[in-house]
PDB file of C-alpha atoms in Angstrom:
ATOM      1  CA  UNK A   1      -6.158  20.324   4.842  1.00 42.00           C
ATOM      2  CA  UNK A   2      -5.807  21.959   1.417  1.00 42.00           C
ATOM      3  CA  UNK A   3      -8.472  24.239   0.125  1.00 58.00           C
ATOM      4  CA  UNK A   4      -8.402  22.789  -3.080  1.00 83.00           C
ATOM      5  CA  UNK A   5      -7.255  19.381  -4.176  1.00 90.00           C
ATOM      6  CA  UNK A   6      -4.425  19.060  -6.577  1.00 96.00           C
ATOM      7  CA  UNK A   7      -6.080  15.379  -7.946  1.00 98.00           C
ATOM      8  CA  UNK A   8      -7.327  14.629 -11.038  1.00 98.00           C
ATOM      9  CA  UNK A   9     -10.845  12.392 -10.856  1.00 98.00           C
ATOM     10  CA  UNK A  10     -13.856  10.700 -12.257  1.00 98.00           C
ATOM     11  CA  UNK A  11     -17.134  11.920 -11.086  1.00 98.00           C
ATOM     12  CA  UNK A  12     -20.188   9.253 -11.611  1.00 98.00           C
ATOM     13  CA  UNK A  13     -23.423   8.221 -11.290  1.00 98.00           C
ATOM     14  CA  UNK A  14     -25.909   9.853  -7.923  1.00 96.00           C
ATOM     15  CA  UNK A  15     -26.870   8.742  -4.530  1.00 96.00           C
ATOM     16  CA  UNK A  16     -25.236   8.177  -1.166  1.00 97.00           C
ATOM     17  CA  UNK A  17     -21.415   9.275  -1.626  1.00 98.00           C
ATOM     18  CA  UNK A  18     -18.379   7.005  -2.269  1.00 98.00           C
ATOM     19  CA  UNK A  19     -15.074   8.018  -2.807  1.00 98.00           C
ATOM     20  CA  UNK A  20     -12.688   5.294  -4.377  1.00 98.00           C
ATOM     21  CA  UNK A  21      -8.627   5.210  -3.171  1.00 98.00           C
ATOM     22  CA  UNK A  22      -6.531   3.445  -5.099  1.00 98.00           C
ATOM     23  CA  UNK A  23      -3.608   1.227  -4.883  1.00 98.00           C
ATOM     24  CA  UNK A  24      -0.130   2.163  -5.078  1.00 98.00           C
ATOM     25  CA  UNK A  25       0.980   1.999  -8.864  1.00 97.00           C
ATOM     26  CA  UNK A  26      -2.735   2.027 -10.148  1.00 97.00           C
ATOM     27  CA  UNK A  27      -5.471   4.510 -10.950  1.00 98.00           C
ATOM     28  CA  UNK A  28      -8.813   4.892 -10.379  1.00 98.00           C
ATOM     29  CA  UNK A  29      -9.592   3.647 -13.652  1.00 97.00           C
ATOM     30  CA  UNK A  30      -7.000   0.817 -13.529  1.00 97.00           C
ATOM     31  CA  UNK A  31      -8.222  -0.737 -10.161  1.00 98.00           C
ATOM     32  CA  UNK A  32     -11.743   0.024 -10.086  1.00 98.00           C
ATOM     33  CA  UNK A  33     -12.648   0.077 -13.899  1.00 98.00           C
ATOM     34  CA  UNK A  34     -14.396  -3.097 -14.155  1.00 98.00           C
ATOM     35  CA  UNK A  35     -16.779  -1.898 -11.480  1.00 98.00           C
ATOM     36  CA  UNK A  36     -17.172   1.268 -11.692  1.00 98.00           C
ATOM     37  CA  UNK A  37     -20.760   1.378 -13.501  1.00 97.00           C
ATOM     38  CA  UNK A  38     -21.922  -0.820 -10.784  1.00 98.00           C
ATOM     39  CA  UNK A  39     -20.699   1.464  -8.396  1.00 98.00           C
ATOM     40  CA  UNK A  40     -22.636   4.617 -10.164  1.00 98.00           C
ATOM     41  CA  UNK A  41     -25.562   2.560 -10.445  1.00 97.00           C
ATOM     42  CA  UNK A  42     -26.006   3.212  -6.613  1.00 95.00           C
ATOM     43  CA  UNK A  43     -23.777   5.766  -5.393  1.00 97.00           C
ATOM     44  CA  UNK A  44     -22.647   9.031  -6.607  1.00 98.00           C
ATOM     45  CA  UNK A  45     -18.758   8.286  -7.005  1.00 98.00           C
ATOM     46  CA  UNK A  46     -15.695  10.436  -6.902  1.00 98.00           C
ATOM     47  CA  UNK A  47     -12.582   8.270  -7.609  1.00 98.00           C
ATOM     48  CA  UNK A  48      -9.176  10.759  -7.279  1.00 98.00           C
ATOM     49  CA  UNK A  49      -5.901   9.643  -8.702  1.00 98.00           C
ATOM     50  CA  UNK A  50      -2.606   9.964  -6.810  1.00 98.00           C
ATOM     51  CA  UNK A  51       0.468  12.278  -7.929  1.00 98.00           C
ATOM     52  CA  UNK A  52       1.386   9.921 -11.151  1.00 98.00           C
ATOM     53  CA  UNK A  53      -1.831   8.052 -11.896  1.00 98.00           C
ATOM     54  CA  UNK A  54      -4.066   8.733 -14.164  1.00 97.00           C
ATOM     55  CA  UNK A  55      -5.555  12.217 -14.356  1.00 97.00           C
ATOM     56  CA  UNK A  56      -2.983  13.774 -11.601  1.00 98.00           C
ATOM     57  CA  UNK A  57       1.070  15.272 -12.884  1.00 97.00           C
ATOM     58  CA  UNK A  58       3.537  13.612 -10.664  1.00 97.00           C
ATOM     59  CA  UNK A  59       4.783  14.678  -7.520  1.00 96.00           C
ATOM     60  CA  UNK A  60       7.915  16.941  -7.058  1.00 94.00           C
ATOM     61  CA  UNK A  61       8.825  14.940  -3.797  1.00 95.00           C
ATOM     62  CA  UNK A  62       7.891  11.916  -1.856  1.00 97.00           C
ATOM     63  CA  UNK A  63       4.150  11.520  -0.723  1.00 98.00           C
ATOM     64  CA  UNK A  64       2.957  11.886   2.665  1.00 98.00           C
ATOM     65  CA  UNK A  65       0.244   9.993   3.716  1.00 98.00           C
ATOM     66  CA  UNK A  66      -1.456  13.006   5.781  1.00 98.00           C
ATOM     67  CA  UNK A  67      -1.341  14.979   2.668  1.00 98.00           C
ATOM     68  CA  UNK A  68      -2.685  12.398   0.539  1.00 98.00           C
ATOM     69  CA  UNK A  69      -5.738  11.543   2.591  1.00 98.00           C
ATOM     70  CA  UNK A  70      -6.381  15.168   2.444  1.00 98.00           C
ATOM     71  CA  UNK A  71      -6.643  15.806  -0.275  1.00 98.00           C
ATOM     72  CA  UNK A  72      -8.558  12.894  -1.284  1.00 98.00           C
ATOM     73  CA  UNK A  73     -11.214  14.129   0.994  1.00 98.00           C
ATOM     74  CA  UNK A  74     -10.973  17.197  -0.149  1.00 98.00           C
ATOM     75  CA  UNK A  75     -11.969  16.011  -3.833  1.00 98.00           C
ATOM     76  CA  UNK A  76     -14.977  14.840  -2.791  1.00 98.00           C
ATOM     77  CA  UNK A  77     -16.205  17.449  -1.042  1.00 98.00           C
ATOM     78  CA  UNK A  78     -14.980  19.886  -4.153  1.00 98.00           C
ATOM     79  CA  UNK A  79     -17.455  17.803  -5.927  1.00 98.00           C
ATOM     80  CA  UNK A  80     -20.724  18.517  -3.771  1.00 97.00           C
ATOM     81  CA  UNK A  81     -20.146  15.378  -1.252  1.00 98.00           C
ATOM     82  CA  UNK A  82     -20.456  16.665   2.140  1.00 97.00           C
ATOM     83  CA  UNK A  83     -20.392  13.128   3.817  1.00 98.00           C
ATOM     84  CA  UNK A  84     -19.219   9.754   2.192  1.00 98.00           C
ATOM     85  CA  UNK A  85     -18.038   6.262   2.356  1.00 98.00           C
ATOM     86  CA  UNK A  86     -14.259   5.430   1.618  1.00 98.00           C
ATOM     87  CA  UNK A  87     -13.610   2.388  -0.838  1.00 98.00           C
ATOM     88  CA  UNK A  88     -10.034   1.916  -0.319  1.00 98.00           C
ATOM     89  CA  UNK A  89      -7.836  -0.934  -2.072  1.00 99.00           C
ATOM     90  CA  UNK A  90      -4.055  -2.105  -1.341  1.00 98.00           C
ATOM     91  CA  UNK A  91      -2.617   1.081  -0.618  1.00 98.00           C
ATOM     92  CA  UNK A  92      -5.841   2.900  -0.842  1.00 98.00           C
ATOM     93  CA  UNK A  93      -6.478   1.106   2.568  1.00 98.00           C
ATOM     94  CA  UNK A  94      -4.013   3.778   4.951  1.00 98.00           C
ATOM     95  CA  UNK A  95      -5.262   6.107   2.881  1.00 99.00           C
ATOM     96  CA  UNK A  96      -8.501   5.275   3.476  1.00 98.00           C
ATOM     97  CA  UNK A  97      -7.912   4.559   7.446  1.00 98.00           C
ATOM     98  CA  UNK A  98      -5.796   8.145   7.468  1.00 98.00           C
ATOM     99  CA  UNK A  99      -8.999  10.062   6.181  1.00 98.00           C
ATOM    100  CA  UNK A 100     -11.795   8.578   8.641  1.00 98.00           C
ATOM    101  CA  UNK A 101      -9.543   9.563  11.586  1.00 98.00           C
ATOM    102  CA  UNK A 102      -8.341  13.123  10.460  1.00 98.00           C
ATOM    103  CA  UNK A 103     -11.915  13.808   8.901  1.00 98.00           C
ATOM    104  CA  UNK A 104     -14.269  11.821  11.085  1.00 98.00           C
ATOM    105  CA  UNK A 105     -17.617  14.065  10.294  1.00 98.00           C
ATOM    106  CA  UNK A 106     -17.240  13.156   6.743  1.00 98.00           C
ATOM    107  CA  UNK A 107     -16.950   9.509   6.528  1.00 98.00           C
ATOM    108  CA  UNK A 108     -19.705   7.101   6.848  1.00 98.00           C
ATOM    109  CA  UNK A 109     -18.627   3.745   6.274  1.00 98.00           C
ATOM    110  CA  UNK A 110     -15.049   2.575   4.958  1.00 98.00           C
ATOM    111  CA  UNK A 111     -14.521  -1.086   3.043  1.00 99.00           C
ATOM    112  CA  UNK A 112     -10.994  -1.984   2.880  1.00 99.00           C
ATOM    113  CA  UNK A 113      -9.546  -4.628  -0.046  1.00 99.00           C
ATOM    114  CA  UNK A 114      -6.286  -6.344  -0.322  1.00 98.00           C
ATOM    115  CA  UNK A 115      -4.911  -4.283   1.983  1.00 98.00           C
ATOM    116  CA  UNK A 116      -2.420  -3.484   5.563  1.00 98.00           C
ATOM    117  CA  UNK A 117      -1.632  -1.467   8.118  1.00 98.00           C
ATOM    118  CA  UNK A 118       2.024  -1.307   8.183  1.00 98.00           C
ATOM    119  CA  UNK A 119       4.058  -3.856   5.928  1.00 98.00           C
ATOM    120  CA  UNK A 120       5.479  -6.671   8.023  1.00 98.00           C
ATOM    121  CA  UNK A 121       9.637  -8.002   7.423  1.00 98.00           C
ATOM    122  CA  UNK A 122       8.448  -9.779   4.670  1.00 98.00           C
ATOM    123  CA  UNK A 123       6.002  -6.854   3.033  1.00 98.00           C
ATOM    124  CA  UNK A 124       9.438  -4.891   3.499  1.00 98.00           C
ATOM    125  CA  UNK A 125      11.951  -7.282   1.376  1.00 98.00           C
ATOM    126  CA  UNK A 126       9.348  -7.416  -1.369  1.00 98.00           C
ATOM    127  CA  UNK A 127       8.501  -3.479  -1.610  1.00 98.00           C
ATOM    128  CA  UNK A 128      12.446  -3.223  -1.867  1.00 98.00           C
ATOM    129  CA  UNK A 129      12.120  -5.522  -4.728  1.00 97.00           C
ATOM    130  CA  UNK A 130       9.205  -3.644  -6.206  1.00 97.00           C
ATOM    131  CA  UNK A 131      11.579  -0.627  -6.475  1.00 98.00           C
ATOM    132  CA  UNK A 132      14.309  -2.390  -7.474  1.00 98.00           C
ATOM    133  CA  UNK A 133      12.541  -3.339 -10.599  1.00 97.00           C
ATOM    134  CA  UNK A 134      11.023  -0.080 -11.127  1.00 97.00           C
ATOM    135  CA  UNK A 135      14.188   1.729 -11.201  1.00 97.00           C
ATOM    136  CA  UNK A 136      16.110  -0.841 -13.448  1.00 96.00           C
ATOM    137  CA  UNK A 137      14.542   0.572 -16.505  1.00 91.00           C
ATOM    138  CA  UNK A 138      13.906  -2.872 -17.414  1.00 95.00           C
ATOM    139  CA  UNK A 139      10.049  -2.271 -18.613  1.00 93.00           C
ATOM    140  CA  UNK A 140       9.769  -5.774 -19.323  1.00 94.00           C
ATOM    141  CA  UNK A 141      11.495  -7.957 -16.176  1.00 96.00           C
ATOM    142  CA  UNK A 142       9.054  -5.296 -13.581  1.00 96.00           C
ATOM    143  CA  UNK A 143       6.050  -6.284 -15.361  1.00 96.00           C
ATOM    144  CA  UNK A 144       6.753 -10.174 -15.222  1.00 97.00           C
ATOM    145  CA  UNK A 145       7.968  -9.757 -11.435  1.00 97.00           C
ATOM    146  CA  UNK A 146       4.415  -7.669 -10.835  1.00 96.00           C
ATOM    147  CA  UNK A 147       2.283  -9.787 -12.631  1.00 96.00           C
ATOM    148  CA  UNK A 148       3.896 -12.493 -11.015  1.00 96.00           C
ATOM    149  CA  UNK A 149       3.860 -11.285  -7.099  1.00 97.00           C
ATOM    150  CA  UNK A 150       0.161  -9.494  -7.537  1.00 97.00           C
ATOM    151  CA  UNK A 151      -1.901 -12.285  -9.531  1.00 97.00           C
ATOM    152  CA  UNK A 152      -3.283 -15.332  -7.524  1.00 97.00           C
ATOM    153  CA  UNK A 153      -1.955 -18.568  -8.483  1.00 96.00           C
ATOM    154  CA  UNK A 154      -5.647 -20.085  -9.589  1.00 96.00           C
ATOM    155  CA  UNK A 155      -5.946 -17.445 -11.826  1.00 97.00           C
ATOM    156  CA  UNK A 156      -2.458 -17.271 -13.487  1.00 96.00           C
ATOM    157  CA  UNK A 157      -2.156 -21.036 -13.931  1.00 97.00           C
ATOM    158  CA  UNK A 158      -5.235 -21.070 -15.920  1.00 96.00           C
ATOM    159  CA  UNK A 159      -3.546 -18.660 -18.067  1.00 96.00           C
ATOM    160  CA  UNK A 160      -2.876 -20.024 -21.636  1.00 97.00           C
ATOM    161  CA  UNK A 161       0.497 -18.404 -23.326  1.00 96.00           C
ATOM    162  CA  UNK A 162      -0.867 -16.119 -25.459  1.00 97.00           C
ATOM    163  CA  UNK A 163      -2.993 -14.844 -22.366  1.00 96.00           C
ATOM    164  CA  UNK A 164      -0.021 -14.699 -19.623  1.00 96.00           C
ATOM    165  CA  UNK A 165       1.864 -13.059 -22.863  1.00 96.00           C
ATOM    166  CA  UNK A 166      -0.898 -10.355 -22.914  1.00 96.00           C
ATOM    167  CA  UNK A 167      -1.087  -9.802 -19.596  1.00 96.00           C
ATOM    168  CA  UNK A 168       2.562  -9.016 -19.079  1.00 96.00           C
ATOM    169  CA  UNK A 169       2.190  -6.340 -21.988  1.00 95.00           C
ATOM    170  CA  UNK A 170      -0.963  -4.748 -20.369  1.00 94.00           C
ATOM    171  CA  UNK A 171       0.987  -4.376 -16.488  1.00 95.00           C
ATOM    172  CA  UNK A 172       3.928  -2.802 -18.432  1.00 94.00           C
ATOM    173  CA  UNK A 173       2.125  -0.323 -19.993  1.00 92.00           C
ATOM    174  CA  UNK A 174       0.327   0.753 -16.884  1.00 93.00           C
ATOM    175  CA  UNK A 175       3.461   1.748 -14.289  1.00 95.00           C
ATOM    176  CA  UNK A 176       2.082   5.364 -13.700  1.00 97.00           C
ATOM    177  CA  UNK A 177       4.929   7.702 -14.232  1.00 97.00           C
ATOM    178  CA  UNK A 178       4.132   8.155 -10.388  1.00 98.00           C
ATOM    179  CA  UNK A 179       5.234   4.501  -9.211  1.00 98.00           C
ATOM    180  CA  UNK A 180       8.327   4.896  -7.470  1.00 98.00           C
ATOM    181  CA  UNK A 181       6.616   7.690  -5.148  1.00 98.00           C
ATOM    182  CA  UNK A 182       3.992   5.513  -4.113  1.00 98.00           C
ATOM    183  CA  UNK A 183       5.984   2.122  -3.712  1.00 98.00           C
ATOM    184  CA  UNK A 184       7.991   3.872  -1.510  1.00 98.00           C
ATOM    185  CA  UNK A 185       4.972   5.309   0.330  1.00 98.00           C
ATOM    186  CA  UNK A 186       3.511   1.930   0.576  1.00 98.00           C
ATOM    187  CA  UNK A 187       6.793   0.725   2.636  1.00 98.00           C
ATOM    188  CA  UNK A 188       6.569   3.584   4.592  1.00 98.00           C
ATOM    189  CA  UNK A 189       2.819   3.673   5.689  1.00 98.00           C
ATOM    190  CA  UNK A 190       1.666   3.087   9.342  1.00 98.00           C
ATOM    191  CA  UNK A 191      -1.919   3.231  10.198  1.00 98.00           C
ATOM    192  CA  UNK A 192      -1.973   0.570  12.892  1.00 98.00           C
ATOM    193  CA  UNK A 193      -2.867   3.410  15.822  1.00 98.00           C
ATOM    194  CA  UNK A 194      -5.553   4.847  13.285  1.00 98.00           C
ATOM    195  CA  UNK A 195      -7.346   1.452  13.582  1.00 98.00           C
ATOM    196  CA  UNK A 196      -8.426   1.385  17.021  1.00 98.00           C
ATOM    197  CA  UNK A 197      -9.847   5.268  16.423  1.00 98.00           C
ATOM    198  CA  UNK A 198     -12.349   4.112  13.721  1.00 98.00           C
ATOM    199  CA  UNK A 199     -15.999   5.110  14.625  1.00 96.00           C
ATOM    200  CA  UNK A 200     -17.863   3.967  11.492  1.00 98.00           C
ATOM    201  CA  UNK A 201     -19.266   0.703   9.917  1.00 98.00           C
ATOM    202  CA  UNK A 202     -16.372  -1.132   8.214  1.00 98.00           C
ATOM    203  CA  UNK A 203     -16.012  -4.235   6.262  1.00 98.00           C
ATOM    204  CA  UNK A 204     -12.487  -5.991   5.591  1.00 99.00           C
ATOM    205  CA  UNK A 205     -12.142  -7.944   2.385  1.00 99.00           C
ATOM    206  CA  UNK A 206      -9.595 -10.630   2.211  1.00 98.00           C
ATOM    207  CA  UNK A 207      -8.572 -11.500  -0.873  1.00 98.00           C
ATOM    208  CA  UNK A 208      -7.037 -14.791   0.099  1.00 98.00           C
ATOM    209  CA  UNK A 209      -4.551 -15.853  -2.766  1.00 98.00           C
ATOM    210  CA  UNK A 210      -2.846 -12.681  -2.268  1.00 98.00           C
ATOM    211  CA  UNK A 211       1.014 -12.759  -1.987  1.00 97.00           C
ATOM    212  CA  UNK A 212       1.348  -8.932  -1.997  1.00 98.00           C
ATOM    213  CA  UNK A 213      -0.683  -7.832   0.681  1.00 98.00           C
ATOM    214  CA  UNK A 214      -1.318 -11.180   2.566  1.00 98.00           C
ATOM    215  CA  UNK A 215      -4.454 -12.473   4.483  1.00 98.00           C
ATOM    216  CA  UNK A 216      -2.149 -12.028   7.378  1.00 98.00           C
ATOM    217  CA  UNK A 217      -2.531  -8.516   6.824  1.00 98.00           C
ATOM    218  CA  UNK A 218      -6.017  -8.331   6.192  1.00 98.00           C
ATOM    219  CA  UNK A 219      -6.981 -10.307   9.575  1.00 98.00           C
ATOM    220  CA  UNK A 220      -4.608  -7.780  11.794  1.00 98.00           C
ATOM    221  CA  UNK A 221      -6.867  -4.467  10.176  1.00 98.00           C
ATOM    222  CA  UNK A 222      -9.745  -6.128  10.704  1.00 98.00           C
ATOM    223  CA  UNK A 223      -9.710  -7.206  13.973  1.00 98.00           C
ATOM    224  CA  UNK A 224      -7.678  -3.685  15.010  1.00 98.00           C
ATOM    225  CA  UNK A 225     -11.351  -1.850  14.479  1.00 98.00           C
ATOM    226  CA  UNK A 226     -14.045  -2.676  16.763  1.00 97.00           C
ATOM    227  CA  UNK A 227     -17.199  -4.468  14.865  1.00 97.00           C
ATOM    228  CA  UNK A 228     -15.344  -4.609  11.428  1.00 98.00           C
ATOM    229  CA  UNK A 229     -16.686  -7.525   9.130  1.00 98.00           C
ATOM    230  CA  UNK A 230     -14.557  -9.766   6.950  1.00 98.00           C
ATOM    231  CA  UNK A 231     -15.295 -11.130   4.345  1.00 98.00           C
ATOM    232  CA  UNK A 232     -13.113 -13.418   1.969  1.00 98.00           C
ATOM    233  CA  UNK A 233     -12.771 -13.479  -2.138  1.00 98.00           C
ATOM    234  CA  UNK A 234     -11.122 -16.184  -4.298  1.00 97.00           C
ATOM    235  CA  UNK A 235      -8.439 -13.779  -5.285  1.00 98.00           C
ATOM    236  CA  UNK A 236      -5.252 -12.889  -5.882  1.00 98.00           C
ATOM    237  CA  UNK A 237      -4.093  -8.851  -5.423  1.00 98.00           C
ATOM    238  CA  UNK A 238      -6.089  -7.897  -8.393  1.00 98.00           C
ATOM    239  CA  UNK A 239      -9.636  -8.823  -7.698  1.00 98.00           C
ATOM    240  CA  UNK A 240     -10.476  -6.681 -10.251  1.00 98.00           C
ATOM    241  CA  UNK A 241      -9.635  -9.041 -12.902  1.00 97.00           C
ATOM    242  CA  UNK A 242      -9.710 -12.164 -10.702  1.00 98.00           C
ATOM    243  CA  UNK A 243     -13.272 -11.380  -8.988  1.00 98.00           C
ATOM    244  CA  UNK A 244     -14.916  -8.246 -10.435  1.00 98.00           C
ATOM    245  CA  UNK A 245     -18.271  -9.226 -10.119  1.00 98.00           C
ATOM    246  CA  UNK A 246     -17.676 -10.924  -6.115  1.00 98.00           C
ATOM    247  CA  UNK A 247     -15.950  -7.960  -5.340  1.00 98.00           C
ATOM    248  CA  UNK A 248     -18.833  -5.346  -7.004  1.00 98.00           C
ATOM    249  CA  UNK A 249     -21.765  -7.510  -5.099  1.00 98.00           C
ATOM    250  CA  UNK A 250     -19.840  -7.513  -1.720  1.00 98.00           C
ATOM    251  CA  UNK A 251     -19.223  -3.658  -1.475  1.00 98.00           C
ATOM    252  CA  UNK A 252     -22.987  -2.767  -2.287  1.00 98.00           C
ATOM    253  CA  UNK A 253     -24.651  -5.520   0.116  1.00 97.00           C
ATOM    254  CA  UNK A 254     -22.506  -3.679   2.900  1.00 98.00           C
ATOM    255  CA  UNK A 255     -23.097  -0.300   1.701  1.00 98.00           C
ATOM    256  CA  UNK A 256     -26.481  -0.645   0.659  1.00 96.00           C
ATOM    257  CA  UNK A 257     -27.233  -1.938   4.538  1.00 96.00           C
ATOM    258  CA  UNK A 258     -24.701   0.540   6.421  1.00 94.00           C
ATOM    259  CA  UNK A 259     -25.296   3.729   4.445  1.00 91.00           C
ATOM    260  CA  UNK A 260     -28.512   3.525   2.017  1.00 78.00           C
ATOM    261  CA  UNK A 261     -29.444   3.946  -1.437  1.00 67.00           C
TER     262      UNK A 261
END
């Protein structure tokens, strides 16, 4: 593990500890924005942003998953938190499982959104897609085809024009120069032997209009860590714009109960 982390973060709020991992081609401000103060109401919160998100330069090379989960870790304990929970979304989910079984004195509790283990055939074909887009250069075709694959079909077909219009703009302006490192990353990730080593209280959420990360994927982490809850949101892959608030109350009830205020 790195002495020092090389990620850029957002320090908030006091209490128990939570670091936040986020999902491949977001940020910590990007995927947990909308509940962040809720977050820092209760918990003191340390949300790191990959190589190409947000606070953090780009990687030279590809990511490694070991590496990563490092030095998430080691941003929260750079920033006084000598045990925590692990919030982990989409991507943030291996990264998530990765640090809890290389650093198992630190982590308390893990809660796991939209999220797999190891991408299935079809997880495969549409990561290939993902990267496909990203590297055509065509800005505005990527962010149709994302906002297309990641939103949940309630949600988008209550969309009015002007809306869906807005919403394309907004995903193209926030592919992270970083993207293409941690698409590929996400097609690469295996956890699945990490989830039978878990030791610590942790609660799967299904978002269960996702076609990214399906409920498929969701069930097999869950029920590949002995005692994990599930629980389910109305949601697409972005619960939070589709479910902020849902999503905010079901990570403190479980926190709240399995770590403390």
């Amino acid at each position: 593990m790195t002495t020092t982390s090389p990620l850029g973060r957002i320090v908030r709020g006091t209490g128990p500890g939570l670091l936040l991992a986020h999902g491949g081609t977001g940020s910590v401000d990007g995927n947990y924005g909308p509940i962040l103060d809720g977050l820092a109401e209760r918990y003191k919160v340390v949300g790191p942003d990959y190589p190409g998100s947000g606070r953090t330069p780009r990687a030279e090379g590809p990511l490694d998953l070991d590496q990563l989960a490092d030095d998430v870790v080691a941003t929260a304990v750079e920033e006084g938190l000598e045990t925590f929970a692990i919030a982990g979304y989409s991507l943030g989910g291996p990264v998530a499982l990765r640090a809890a079984t290389r650093h198992p004195e630190r982590v308390t509790a893990l809660v796991l959104t939209a999220t797999f283990a190891h991408p299935n055939a079809r997880m495969r074909l549409l990561v290939e897609d993902w990267l496909r887009h990203l590297r055509s250069g065509d800005a505005e075709a990527t962010a149709r085809w994302a906002l297309l694959t990641a939103a949940g079909t309630p949600y988008a077909d209550r969309m009015t024009p002007d809306q869906l219009a807005e919403a394309v703009a907004g995903t193209g302006a926030s592919v992270p120069p970083g993207a293409v490192e941690q698409v590929e990353l996400v097609g690469s990730v295996d956890v699945r032997e990490d989830l039978g080593r878990v030791r610590v209280p942790t609660l799967v959420i299904s978002t269960v209009h996702d076609a990214m990360a399906t409920p498929y994927h969701h069930r097999q982490v869950a029920d590949g860590i002995a005692d994990a809850e599930f629980a389910e949101i109305q949601s697409g892959h972005l619960p939070f714009v589709e479910a902020p608030g849902e999503w905010l109350g079901l990570i403190r009830k479980f926190l709240d109960a399995k770590v403390g205020r």
